[in-house]
PDB file of C-alpha atoms in Angstrom:
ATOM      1  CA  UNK F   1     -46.021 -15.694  25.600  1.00  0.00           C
ATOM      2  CA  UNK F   2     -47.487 -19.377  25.261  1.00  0.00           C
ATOM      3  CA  UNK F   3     -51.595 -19.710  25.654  1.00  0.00           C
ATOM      4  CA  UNK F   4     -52.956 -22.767  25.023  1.00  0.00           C
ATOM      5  CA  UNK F   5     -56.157 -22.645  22.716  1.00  0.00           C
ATOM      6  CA  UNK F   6     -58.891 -25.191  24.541  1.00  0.00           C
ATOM      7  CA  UNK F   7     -61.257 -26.229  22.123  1.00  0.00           C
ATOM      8  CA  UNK F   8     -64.904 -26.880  23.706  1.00  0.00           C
ATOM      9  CA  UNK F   9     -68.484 -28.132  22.661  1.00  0.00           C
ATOM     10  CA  UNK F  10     -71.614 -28.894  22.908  1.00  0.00           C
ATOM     11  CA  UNK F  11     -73.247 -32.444  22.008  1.00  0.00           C
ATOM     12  CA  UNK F  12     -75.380 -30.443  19.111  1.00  0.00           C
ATOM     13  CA  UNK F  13     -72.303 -29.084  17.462  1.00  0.00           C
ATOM     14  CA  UNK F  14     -70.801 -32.452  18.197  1.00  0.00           C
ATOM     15  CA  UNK F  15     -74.058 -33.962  16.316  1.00  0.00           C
ATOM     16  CA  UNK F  16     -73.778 -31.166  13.316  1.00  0.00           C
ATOM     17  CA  UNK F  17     -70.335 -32.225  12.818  1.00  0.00           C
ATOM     18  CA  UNK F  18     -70.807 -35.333  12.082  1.00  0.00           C
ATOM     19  CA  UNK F  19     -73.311 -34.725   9.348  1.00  0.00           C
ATOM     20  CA  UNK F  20     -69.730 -32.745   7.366  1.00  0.00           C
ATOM     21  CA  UNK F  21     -67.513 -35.569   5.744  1.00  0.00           C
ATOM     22  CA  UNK F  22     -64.567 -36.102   8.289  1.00  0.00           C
ATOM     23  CA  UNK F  23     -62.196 -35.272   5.015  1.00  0.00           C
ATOM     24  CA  UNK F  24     -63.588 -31.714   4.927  1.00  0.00           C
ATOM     25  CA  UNK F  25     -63.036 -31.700   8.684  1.00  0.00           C
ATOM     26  CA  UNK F  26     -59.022 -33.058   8.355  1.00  0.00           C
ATOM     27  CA  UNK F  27     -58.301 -30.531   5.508  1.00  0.00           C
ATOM     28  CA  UNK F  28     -59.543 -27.508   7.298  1.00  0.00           C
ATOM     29  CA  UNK F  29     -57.978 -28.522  10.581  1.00  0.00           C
ATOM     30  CA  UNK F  30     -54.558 -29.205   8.782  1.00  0.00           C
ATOM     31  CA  UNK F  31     -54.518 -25.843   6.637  1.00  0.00           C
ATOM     32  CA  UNK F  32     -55.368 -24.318  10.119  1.00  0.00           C
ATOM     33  CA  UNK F  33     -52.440 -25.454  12.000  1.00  0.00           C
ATOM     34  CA  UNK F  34     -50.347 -25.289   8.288  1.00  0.00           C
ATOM     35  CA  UNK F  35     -51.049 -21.859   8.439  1.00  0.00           C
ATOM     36  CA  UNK F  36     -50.082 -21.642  12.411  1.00  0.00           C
ATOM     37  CA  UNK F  37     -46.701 -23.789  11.657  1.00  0.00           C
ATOM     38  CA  UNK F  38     -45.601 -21.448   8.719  1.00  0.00           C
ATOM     39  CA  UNK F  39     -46.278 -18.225  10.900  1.00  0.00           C
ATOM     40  CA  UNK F  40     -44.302 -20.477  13.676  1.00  0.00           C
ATOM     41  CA  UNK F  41     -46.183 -20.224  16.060  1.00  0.00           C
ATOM     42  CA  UNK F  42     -47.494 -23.797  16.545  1.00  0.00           C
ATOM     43  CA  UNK F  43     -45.937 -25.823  19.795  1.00  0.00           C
ATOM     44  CA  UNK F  44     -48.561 -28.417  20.049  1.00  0.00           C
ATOM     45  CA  UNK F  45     -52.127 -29.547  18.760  1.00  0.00           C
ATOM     46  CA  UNK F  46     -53.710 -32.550  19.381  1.00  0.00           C
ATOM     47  CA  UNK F  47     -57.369 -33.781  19.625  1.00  0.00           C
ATOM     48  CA  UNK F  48     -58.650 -36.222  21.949  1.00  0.00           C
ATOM     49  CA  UNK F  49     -60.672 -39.797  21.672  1.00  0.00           C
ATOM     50  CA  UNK F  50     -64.312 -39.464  22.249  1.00  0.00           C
ATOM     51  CA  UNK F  51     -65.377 -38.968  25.696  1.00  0.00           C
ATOM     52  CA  UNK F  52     -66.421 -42.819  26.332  1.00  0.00           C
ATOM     53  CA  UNK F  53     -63.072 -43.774  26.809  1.00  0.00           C
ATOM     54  CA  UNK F  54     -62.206 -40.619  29.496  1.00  0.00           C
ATOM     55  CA  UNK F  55     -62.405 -40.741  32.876  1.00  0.00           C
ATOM     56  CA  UNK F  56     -62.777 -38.178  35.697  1.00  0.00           C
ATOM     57  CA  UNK F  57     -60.977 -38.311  38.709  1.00  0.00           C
ATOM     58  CA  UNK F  58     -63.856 -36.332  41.592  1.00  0.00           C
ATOM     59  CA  UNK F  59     -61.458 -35.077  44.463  1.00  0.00           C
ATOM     60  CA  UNK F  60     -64.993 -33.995  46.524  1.00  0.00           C
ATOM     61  CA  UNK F  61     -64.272 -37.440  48.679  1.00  0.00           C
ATOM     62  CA  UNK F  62     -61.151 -38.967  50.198  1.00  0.00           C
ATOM     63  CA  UNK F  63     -59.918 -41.138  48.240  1.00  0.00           C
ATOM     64  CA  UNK F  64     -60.789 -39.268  45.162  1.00  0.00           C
ATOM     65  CA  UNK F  65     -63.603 -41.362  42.937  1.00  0.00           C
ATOM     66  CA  UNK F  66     -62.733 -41.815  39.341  1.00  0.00           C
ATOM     67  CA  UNK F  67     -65.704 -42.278  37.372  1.00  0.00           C
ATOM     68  CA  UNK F  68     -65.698 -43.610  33.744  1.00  0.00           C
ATOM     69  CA  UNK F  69     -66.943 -41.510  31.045  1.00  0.00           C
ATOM     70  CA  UNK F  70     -69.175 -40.600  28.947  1.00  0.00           C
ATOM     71  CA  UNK F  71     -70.992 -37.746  31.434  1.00  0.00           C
ATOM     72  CA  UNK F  72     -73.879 -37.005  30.844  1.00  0.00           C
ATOM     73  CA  UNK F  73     -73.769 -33.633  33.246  1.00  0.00           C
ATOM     74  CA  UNK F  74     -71.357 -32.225  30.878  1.00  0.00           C
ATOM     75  CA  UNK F  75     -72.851 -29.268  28.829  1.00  0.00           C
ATOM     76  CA  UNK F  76     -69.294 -28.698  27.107  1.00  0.00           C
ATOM     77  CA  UNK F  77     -66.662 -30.961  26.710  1.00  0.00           C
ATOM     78  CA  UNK F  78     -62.894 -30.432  26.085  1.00  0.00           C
ATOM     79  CA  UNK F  79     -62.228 -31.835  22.736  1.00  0.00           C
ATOM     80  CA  UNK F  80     -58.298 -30.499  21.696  1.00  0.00           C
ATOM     81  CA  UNK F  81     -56.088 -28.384  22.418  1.00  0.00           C
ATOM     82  CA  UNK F  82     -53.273 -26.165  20.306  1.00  0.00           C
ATOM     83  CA  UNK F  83     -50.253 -24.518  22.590  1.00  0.00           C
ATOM     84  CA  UNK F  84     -49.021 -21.855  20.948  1.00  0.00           C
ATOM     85  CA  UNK F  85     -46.499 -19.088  21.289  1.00  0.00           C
ATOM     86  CA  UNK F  86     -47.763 -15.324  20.244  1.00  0.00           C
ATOM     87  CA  UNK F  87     -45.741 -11.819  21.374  1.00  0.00           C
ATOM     88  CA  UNK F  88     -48.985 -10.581  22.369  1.00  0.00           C
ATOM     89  CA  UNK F  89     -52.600 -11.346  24.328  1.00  0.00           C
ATOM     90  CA  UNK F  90     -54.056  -9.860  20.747  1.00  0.00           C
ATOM     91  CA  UNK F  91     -51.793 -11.805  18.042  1.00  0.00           C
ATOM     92  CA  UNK F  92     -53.501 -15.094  20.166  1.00  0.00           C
ATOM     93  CA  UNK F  93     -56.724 -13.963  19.597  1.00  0.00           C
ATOM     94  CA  UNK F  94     -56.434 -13.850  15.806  1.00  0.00           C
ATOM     95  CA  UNK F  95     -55.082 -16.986  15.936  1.00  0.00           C
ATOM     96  CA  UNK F  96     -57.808 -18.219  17.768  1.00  0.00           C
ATOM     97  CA  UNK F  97     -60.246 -16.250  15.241  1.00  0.00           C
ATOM     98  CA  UNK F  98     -59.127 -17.804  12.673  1.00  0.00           C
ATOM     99  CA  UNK F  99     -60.044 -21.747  13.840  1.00  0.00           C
ATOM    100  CA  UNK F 100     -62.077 -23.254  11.471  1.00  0.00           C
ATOM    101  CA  UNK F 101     -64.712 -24.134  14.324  1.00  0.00           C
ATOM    102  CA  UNK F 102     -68.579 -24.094  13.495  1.00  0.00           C
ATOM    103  CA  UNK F 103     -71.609 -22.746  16.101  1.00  0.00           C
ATOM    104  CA  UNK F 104     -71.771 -24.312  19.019  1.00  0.00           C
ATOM    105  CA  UNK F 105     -67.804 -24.812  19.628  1.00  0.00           C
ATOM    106  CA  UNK F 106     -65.532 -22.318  21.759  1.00  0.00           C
ATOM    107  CA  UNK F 107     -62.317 -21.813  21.780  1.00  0.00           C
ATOM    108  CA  UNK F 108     -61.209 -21.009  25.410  1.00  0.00           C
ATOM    109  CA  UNK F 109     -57.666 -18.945  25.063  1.00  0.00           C
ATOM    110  CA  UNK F 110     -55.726 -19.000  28.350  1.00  0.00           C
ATOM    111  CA  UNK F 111     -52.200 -17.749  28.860  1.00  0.00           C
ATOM    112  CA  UNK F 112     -49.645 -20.458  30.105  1.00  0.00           C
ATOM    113  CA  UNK F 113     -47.870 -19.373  32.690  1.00  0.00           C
ATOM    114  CA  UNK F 114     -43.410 -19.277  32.385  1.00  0.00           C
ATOM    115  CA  UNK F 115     -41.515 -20.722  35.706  1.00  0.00           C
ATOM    116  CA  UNK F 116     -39.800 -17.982  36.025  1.00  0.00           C
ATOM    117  CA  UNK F 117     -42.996 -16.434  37.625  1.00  0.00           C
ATOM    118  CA  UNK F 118     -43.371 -18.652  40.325  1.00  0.00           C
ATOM    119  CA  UNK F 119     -40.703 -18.289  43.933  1.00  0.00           C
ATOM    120  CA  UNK F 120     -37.459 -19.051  42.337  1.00  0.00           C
ATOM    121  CA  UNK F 121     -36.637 -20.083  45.738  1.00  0.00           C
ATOM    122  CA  UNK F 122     -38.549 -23.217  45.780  1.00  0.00           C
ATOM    123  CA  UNK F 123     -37.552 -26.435  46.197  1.00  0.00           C
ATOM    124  CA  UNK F 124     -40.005 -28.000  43.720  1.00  0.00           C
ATOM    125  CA  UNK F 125     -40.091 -24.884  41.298  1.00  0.00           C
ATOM    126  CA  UNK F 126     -35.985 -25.454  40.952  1.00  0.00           C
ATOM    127  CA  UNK F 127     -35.800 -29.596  40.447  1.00  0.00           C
ATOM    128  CA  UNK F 128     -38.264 -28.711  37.991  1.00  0.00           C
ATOM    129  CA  UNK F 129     -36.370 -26.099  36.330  1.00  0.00           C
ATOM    130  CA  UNK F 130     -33.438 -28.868  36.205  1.00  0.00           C
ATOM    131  CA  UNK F 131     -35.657 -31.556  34.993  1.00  0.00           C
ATOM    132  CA  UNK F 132     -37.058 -29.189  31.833  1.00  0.00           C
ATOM    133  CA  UNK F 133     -33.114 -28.108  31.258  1.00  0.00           C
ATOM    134  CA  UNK F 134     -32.134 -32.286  31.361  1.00  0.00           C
ATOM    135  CA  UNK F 135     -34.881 -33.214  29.324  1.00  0.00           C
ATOM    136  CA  UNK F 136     -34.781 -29.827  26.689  1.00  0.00           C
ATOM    137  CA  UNK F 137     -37.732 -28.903  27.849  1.00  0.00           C
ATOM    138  CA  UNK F 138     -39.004 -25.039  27.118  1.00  0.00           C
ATOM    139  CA  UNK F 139     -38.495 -22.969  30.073  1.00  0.00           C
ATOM    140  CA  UNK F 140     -41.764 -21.075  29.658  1.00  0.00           C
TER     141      UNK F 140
END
């Protein structure tokens, strides 16, 4: 099973973060996902550019408003992601546990759903089915 591991947090861990050197930050990240790589586990892991240069695309209005960032509403904000690929709901979790994350940051663990448990029948569900087998894709 694949669950992607959505890292999330506040603007005072955000703040308490900064005060550790970003080295300290990079080595315990990258014995993190070492550690996730050698188990073989690890799909994908990437972190994302501060939140000034986002955008949000509101869908409460036709056409849909996209607004630039940074938003100040935001009490959390999506800051990486890892994708990885567990035989069980539990092995994920001690993955997840073992993030080196500090207070204020959550790690939201949510299970990716395969294609094959959407209506094989449709349309859309098989070209993309043929798309993921032309471009090696992973089926799940």
């Amino acid at each position: 099973m694949k669950y992607m591991l959505i890292m999330r947090s506040t603007p005072e861990a955000d703040a308490a973060a900064a005060e550790i050197p970003f080295d300290e930050i990079i080595e315990a990240m990258g014995k993190y996902n070492e550690s996730l790589i050698e188990a073989g586990v690890l799909l994908s892991a990437e972190g994302l550019a501060p939140v000034e240069e986002g955008f949000v695309v509101d869908f409460d209005s036709t056409p849909p408003v996209v607004s630039d960032g940074p938003y100040a509403e935001a009490k959390e904000l999506f800051n990486g992601f890892w994708i990885i690929e567990t035989a069980t709901k539990e092995e994920a979790a001690e993955w997840a546990s073992r993030c080196p994350l500090g207070a204020g940051v959550k790690l939201e663990v949510r299970r990716i759903q395969s294609l094959d448990e959407f209506d094989q029948d449709n349309e859309y569900i098989q070209r993309e089915a043929e798309w993921r087998a032309e471009n090696d894709v992973a089926k799940n």
